[in-house]
XYZ file of C-alpha atoms in Angstrom:
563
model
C -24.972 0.049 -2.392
C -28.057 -1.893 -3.026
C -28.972 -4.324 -5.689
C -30.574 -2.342 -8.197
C -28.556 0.621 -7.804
C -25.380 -1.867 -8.292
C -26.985 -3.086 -11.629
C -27.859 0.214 -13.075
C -24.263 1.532 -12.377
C -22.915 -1.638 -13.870
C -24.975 -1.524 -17.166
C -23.804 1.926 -17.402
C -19.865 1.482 -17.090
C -20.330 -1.604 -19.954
C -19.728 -0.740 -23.421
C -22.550 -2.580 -26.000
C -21.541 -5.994 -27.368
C -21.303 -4.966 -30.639
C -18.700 -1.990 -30.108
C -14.633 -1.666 -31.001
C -14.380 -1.293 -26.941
C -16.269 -4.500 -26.453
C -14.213 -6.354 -29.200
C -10.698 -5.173 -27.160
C -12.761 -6.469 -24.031
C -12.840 -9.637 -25.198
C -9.461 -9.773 -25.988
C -8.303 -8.348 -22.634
C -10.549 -11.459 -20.710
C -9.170 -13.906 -22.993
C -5.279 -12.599 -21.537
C -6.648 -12.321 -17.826
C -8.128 -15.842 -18.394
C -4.777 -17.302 -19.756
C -3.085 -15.786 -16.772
C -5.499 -16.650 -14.543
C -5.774 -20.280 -15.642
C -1.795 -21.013 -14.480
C -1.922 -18.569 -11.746
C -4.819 -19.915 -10.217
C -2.940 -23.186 -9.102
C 0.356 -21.968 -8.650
C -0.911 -19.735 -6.099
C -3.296 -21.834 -4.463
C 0.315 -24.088 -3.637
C 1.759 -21.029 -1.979
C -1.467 -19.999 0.228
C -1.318 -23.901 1.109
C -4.952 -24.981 -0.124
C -5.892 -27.659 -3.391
C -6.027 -26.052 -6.392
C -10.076 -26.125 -6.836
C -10.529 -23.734 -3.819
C -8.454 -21.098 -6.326
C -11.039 -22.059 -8.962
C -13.741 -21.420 -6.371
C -12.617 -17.593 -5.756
C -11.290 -16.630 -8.943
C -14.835 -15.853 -11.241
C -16.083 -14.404 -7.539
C -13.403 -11.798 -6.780
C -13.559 -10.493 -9.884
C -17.845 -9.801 -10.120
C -18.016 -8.863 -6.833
C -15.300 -6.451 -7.747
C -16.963 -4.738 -10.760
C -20.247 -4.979 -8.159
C -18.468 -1.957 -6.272
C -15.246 -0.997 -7.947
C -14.586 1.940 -10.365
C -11.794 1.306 -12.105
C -12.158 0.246 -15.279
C -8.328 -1.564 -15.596
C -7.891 -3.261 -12.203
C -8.070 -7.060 -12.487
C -8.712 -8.532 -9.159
C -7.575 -12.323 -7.899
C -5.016 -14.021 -6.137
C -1.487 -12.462 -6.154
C 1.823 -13.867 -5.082
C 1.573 -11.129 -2.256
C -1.768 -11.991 -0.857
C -1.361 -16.153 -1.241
C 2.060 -16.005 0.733
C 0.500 -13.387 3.453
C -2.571 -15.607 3.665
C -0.086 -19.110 4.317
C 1.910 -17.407 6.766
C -1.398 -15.862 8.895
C -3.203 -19.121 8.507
C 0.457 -21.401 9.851
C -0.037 -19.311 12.837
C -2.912 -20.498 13.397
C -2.457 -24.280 13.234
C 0.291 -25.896 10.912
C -2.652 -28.744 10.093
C -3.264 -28.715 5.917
C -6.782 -30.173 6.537
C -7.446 -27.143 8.187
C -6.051 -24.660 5.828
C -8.920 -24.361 3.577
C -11.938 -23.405 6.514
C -8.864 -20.931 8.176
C -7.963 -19.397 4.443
C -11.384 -18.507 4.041
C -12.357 -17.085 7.330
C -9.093 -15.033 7.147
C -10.382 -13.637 3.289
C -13.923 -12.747 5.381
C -12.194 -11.219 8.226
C -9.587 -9.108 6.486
C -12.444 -8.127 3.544
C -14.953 -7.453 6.645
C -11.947 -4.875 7.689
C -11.520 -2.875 4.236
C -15.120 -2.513 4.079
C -15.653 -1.150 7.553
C -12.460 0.780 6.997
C -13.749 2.032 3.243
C -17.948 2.785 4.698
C -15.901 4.837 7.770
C -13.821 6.937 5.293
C -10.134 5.407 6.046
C -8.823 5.093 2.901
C -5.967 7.457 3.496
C -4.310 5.341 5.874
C -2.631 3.631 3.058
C -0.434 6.803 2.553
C 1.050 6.261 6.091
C 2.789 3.075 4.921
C 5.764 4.582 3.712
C 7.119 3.460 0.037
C 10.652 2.446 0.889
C 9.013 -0.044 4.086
C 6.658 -1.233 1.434
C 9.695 -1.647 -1.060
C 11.734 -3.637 0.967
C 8.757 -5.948 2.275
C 7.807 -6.607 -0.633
C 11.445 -7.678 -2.184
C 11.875 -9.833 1.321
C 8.227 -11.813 0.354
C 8.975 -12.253 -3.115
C 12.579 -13.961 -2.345
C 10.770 -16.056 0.485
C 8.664 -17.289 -2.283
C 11.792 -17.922 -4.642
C 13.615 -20.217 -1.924
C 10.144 -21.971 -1.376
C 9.441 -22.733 -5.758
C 13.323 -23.654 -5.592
C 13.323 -26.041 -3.126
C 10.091 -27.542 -5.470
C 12.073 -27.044 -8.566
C 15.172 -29.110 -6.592
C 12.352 -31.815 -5.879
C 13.060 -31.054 -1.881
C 11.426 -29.933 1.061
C 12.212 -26.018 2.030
C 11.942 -27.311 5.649
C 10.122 -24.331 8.170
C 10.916 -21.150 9.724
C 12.172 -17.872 8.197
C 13.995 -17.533 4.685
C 17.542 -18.204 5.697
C 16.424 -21.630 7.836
C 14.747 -22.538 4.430
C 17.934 -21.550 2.309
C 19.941 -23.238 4.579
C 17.636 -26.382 3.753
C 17.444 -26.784 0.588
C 21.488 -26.159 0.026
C 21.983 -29.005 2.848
C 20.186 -30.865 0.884
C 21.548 -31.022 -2.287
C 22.627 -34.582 -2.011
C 18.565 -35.222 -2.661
C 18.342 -32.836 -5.497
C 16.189 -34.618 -8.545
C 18.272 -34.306 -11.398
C 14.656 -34.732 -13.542
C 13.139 -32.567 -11.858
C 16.083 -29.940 -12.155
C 15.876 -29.971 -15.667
C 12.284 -29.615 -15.616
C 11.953 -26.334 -13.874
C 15.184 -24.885 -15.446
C 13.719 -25.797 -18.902
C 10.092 -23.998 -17.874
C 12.413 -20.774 -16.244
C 14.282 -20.888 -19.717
C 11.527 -20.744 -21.542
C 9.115 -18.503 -19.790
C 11.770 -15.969 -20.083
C 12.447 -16.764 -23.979
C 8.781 -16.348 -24.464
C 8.218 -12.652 -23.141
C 11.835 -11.444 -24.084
C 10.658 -12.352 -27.741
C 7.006 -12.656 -27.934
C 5.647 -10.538 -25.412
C 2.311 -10.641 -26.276
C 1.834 -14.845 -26.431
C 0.859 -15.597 -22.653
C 3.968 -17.009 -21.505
C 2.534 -19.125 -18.508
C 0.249 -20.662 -20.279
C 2.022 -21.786 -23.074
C 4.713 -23.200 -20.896
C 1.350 -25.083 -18.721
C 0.451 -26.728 -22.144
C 3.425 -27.820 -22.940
C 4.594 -29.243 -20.111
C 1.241 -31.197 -19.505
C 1.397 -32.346 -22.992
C 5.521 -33.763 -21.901
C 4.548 -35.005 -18.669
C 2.141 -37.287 -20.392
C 3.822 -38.451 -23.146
C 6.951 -39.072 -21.182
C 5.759 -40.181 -17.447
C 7.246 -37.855 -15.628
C 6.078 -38.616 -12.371
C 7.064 -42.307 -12.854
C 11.006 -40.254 -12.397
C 10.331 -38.750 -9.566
C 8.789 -35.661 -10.616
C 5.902 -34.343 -8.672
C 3.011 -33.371 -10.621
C 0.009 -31.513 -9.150
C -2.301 -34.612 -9.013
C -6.262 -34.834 -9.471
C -8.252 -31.783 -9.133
C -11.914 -32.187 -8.799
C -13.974 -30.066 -10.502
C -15.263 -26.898 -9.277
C -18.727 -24.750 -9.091
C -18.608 -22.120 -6.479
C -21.520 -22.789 -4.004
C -21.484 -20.473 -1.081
C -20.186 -22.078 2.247
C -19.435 -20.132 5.205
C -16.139 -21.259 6.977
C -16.441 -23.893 9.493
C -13.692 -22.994 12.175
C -13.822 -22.999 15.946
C -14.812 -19.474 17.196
C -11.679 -19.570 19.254
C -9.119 -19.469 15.070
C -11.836 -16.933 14.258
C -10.174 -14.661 16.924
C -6.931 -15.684 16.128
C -6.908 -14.801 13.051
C -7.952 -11.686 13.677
C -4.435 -9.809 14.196
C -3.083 -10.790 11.223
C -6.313 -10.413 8.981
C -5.401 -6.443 9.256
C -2.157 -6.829 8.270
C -3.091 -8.594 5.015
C -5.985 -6.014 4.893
C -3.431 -3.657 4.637
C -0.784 -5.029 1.969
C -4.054 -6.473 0.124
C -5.391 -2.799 0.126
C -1.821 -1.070 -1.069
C -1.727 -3.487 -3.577
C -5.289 -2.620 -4.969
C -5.113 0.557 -4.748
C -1.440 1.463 -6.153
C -2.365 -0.628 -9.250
C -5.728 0.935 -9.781
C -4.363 4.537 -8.930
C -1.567 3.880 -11.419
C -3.902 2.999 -14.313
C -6.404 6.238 -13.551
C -3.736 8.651 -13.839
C -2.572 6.819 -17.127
C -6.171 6.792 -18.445
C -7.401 10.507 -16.983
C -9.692 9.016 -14.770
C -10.051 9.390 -10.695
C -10.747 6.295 -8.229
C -11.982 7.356 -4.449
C -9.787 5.650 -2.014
C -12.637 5.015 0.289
C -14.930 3.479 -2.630
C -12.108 0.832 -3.403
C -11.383 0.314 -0.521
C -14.944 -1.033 -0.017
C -14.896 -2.890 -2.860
C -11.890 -4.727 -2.141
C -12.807 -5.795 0.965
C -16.198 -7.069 -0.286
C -14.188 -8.726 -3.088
C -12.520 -10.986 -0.316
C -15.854 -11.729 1.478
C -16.901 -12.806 -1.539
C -13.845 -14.835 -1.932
C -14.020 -16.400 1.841
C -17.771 -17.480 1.617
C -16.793 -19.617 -1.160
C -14.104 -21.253 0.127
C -10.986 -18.936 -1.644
C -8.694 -17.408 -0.260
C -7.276 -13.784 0.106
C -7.158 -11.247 -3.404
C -5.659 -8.022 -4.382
C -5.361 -6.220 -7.283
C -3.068 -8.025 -9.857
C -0.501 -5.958 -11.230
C 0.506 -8.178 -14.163
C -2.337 -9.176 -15.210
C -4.231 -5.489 -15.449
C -1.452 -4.225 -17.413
C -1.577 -7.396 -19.837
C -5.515 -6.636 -20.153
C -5.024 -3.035 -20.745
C -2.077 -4.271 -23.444
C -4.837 -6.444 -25.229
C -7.387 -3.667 -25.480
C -9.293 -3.613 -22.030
C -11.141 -0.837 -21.649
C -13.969 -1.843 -19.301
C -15.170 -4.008 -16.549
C -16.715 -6.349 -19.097
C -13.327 -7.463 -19.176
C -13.578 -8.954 -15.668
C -17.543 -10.294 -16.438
C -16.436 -12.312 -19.238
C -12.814 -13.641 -17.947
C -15.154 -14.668 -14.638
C -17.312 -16.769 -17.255
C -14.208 -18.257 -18.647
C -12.607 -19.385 -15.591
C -15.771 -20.613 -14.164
C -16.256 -22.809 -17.187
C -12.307 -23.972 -16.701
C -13.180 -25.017 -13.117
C -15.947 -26.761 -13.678
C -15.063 -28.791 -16.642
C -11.370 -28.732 -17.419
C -9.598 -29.497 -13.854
C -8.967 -32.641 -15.058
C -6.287 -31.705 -17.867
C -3.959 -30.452 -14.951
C -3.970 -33.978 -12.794
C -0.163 -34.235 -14.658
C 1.255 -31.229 -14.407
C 5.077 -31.071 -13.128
C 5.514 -29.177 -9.427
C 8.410 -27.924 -10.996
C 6.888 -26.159 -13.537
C 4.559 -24.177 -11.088
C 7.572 -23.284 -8.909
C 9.187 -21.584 -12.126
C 6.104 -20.044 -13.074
C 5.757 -18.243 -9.711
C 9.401 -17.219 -9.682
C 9.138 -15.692 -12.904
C 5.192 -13.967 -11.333
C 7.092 -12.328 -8.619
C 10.714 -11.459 -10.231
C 9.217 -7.670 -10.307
C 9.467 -7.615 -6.712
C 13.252 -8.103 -7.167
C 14.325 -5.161 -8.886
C 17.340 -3.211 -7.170
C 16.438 -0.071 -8.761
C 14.642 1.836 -5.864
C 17.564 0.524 -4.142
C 20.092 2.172 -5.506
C 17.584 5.120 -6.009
C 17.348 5.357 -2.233
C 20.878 4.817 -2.484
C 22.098 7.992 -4.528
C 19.869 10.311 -2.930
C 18.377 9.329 0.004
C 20.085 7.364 2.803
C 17.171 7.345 5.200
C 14.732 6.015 3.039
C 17.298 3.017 2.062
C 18.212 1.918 5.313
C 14.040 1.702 5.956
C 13.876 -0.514 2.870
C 16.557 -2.896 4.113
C 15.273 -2.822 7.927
C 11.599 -3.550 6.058
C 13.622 -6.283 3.896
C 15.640 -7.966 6.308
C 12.547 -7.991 9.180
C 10.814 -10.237 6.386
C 13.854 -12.675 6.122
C 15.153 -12.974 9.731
C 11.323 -13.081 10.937
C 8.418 -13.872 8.262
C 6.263 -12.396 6.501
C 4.017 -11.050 9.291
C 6.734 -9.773 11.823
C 8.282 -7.922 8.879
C 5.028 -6.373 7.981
C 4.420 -5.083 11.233
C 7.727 -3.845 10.756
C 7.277 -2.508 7.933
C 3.880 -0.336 9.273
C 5.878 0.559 12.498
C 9.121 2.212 10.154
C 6.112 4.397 8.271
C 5.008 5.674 11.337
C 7.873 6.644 12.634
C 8.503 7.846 9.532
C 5.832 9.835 9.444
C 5.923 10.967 13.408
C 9.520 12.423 12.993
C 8.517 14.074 9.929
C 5.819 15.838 11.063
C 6.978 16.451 14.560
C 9.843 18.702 13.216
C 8.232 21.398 11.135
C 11.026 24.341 9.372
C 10.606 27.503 11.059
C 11.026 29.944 8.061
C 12.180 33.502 8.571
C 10.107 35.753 6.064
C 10.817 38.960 4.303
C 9.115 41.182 2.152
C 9.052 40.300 -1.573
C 10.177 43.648 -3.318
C 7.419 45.204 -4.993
C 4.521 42.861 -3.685
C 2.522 42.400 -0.358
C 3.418 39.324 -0.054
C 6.120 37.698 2.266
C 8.239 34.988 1.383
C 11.564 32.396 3.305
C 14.711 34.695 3.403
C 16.131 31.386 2.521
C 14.818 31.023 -1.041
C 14.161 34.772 -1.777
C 17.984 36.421 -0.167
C 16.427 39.833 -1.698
C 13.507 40.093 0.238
C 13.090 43.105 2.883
C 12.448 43.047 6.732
C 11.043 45.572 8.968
C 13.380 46.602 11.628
C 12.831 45.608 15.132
C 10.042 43.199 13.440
C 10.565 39.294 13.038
C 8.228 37.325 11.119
C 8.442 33.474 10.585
C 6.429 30.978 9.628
C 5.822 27.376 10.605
C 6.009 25.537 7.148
C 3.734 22.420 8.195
C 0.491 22.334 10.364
C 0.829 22.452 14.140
C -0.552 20.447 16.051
C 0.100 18.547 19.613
C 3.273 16.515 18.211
C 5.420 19.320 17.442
C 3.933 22.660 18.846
C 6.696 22.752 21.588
C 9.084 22.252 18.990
C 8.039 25.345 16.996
C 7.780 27.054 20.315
C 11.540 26.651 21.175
C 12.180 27.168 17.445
C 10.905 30.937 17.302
C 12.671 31.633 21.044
C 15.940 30.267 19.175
C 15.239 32.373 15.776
C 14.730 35.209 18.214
C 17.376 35.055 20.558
C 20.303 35.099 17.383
C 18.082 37.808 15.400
C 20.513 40.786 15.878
C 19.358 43.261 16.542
C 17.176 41.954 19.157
C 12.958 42.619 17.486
C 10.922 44.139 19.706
C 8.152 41.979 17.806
C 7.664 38.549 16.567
C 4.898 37.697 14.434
C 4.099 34.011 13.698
C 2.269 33.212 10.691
C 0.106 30.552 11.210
C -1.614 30.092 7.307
C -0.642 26.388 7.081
C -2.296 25.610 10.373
C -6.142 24.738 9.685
C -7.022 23.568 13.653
C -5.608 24.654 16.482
C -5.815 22.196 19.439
C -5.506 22.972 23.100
C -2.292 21.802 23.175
C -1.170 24.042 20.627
C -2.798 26.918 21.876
C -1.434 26.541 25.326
C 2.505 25.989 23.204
C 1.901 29.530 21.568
C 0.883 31.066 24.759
C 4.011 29.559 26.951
C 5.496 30.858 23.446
C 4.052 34.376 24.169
C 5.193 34.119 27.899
C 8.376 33.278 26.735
C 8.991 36.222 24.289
C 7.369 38.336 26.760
C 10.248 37.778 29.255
C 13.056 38.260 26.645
C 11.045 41.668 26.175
C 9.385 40.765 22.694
C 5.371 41.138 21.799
C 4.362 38.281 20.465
C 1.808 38.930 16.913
C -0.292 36.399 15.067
C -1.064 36.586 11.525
C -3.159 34.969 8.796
C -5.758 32.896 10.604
C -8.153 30.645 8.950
C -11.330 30.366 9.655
C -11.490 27.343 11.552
C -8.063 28.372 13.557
C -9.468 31.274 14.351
C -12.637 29.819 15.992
C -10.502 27.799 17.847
C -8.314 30.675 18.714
C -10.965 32.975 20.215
C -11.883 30.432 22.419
C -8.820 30.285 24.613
C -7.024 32.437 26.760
C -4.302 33.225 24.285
C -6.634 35.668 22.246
C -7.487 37.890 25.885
C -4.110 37.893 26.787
C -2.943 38.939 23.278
C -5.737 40.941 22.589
C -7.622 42.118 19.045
C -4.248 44.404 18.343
C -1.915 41.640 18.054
C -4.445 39.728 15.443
C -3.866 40.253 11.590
C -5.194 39.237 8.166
C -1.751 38.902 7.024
C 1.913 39.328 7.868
C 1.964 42.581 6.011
C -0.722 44.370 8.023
C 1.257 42.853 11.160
C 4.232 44.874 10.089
C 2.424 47.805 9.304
C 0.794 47.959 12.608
C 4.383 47.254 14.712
C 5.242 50.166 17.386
C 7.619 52.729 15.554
C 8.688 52.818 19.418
C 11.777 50.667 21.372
C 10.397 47.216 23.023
C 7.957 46.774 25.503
C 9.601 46.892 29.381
C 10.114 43.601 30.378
C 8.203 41.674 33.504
C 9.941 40.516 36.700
């Protein structure tokens, strides 16, 4: 989208100033900015950069955003999901902190650079291959990988490396070295933030609990008892700066960068989704897809790191009265102004405190309801979620990701690759045929067997629903003399399925059946006349329907059968 087309559609989505709309606008930045504010260097611990470079991306994801975006609720920045993702790409990479900040950034250009090409080439339906339950139980493995890391900060101790039971293993061995201060620092925030939204729900928790705590570490000295505060952060203006890395990390980074494209993406996209449907509006897949991945160019040329779509703090916009993108325009004004001239209020503010506001960020993820969901009424889908979880804790973030993706697709493969062969019957008093299964009273013809793929064939399971009909035929008593397949829920028909049906036809053929195909579309059908299956069937074995099949089946006993 160009320039001016991008400011025309923008100065039509925004309400005027002086509207009711506006007025809950304002409201809705002042909560995303209040959220942000807190959020902004809690994450920017987790992705492993200083707190300024969250400062730098924050005002920038969200403009570029409402550049490209349409929905009018999603409130773009960093999440716990992308800052953890982005720490655990970039430690691949090199374990060095000086060089987390160029490698954070290239990885936020890379993995945007991917949703955008992926978005312009139409692939924003790839997100419904990664299956729920895999994305359940990744997610509920990150977000206790994050817990053991803010508890080990909230103990005053070093989580150590590796994978989430090396780190728990840690930070219990170490006990000995737990900060009794610092203990009661982060318990006291934990309390707190919890107090706050049990009771007030609608006072910004996290911040409150920020100003407070700066105000006590002041007053009392905390650091001076071993408390680690966050320490001075310079102030911030973003000024474009593309990432100076070796060409060589550029590469490198590259794996992983789709990966986070991917959670970064579902993320989005669910939360957006989510808030259309609420709202009776419609998002394109491909169109946010785009925008999210410019979003995180954005974000990498000045020096951020990776974004998503923030869950928490589009619903607490929506809560205040959000209703446009001029929610995002003027929280991106307020946060800029924080970054530039209020850094320095946060040079005292307690490590511990962060840790507990992070915990309490990402205790959503943590919810054993699907669990026990999966539990009650779907086995399969719960032992994905635990294979998705438990990949995350016995191997990181990443392996468990790709874990996660590879469970979808198998999901998905053995799914599709085992379509229901339906036996149909005549609804009484209609034309129309429907599964003996659901409808017991419907009628058949005699010597006549119709049945019905219930899924679209194609080169994964055409065999399948070959040996399928040969087994429905083969018990059918008595033996049909015809089978006719009704093909109305396949669109395109492949070579590979073609040449399926016709081994299917062979087959029938020798068990002295006449093979019939029925209900065609348009597109099947062009395929279909092209190959050798329509000669050898010929134009009296084609129907419009299953019921013009049946009409047209010889009154006669079966065909003789070939040597």
């Amino acid at each position: 989208m160009t320039g001016p087309h991008a400011l025309r559609r923008l100065r039509a989505a925004l309400p005027s100033l002086g509207s009711g709309s506006a007025r809950g606008d304002l409201l809705g930045a002042l909560t995303v900015w209040a959220l942000i504010v807190p959020e902004c260097v809690a994450y920017a611990q987790i992705a492993g950069v200083p707190p300024q470079n969250a400062f730098y991306g924050a005002p920038v994801a969200l403009v570029a955003y409402v550049l490209l975006g349409r929905s009018r609720f999603l409130i773009i920045g960093a999440t716990s999901a992308a800052a953890v993702l982005s720490a655990a790409t970039v430690a691949d990479v090199s374990a060095d902190p000086k060089q987390a900040v160029g490698l954070s950034a290239a990885l936020a250009v890379i993995a945007g650079g991917v949703l955008l090409a992926a978005g312009l080439a139409r692939l924003g339906f790839v997100t419904n291959f990664l299956a729920q339950p895999a994305l359940y139980g990744f997610l509920f493995g990150m977000a206790l990988t994050i817990v053991i890391r803010q508890a080990a900060k909230i103990a005053g101790v070093s989580s150590g490396d590796g994978e989430f039971f090396s780190r728990l293993w840690t930070v219990l061995r170490r006990a000995p070295d737990w900060s009794v201060v610092s203990l009661a620092v982060g318990v006291a925030a934990l309390v707190a933030l919890f107090v706050i939204e049990r009771y007030t729900p609608r006072v910004p928790a996290s911040l409150v609990v920020l100003v407070v705590a700066l105000v006590v570490s002041a007053a009392t000295g905390l650091k001076n008892h071993g408390v680690e505060v966050v320490g001075p952060i310079p102030s911030s203006v973003p000024v474009p700066h593309l990432p100076d890395i070796p060409a060589a990390d550029w590469w490198k980074l590259a794996g992983g960068a789709c990966g986070v494209a991917l959670v970064v993406y579902a993320e989005a996209f669910s939360i957006a989704s989510r808030f259309a449907r609420k709202h009776g509006d419609e998002v394109d897949a491909n169109r946010e897809m785009a925008a999210v991945g410019v979003a995180n160019i954005a974000v990498g040329l000045f020096r951020g790191f990776t974004v998503s779509g923030s869950a928490s703090r589009s619903a607490a916009a929506t809560a205040a009265g959000a209703r446009s993108q001029l929610t995002s325009l003027i929280a991106a004004t307020l946060i800029l102004l924080t970054g530039a001239f209020l850094t320095p209020l946060f040079t005292a503010l307690p490590e511990p405190v962060l840790g507990a506001i992070v915990i309490v960020a990402v205790r959503s993820f943590l919810s054993t309801t699907e669990l026990h969901r999966y539990a009650a009424a779907d086995r399969a889908s719960l032992w994905v979620a635990l294979t998705a979880l438990f990949g995350v804790l016995l191997f990181d973030l990443l392996p468990g990701l790709l874990l996660a993706v590879a469970l979808s697709l198998v999901l998905f493969i053995a799914a599709a690759s085992t379509p229901h062969v339906s036996v149909l019957g005549q609804l009484p008093g209609s034309r129309q045929y429907g599964d003996l299964a659901q409808h017991p009273g419907a009628l058949t013809a005699p010597g006549v067997l119709a049945v019905r793929p219930d899924g679209a064939l194609f080169f994964g399971n055409a065999d399948r629903t070959r040996l399928a009909v040969l087994a429905r035929t083969a018990a059918a008593h008595p033996a049909p003399h015809t089978v006719v397949l009704d093909l109305s829920s396949t669109y395109h028909l492949g070579i590979p399925v073609l040449d399926a049906l016709d081994d299917l036809r062979e087959g029938l053929h020798h068990q002295g059946t006449t093979l019939h195909v029925a209900s065609l579309r348009a597109r099947a059908r062009h395929d279909f006349q092209r190959h050798r299956l329509s000669t050898r069937l010929g134009p009296d074995a084609v129907h419009a329907d299953v019921q013009e099949a049946v009409a047209a089946r010889p009154r006669t006993g079966p065909p003789d059968r070939q040597e």
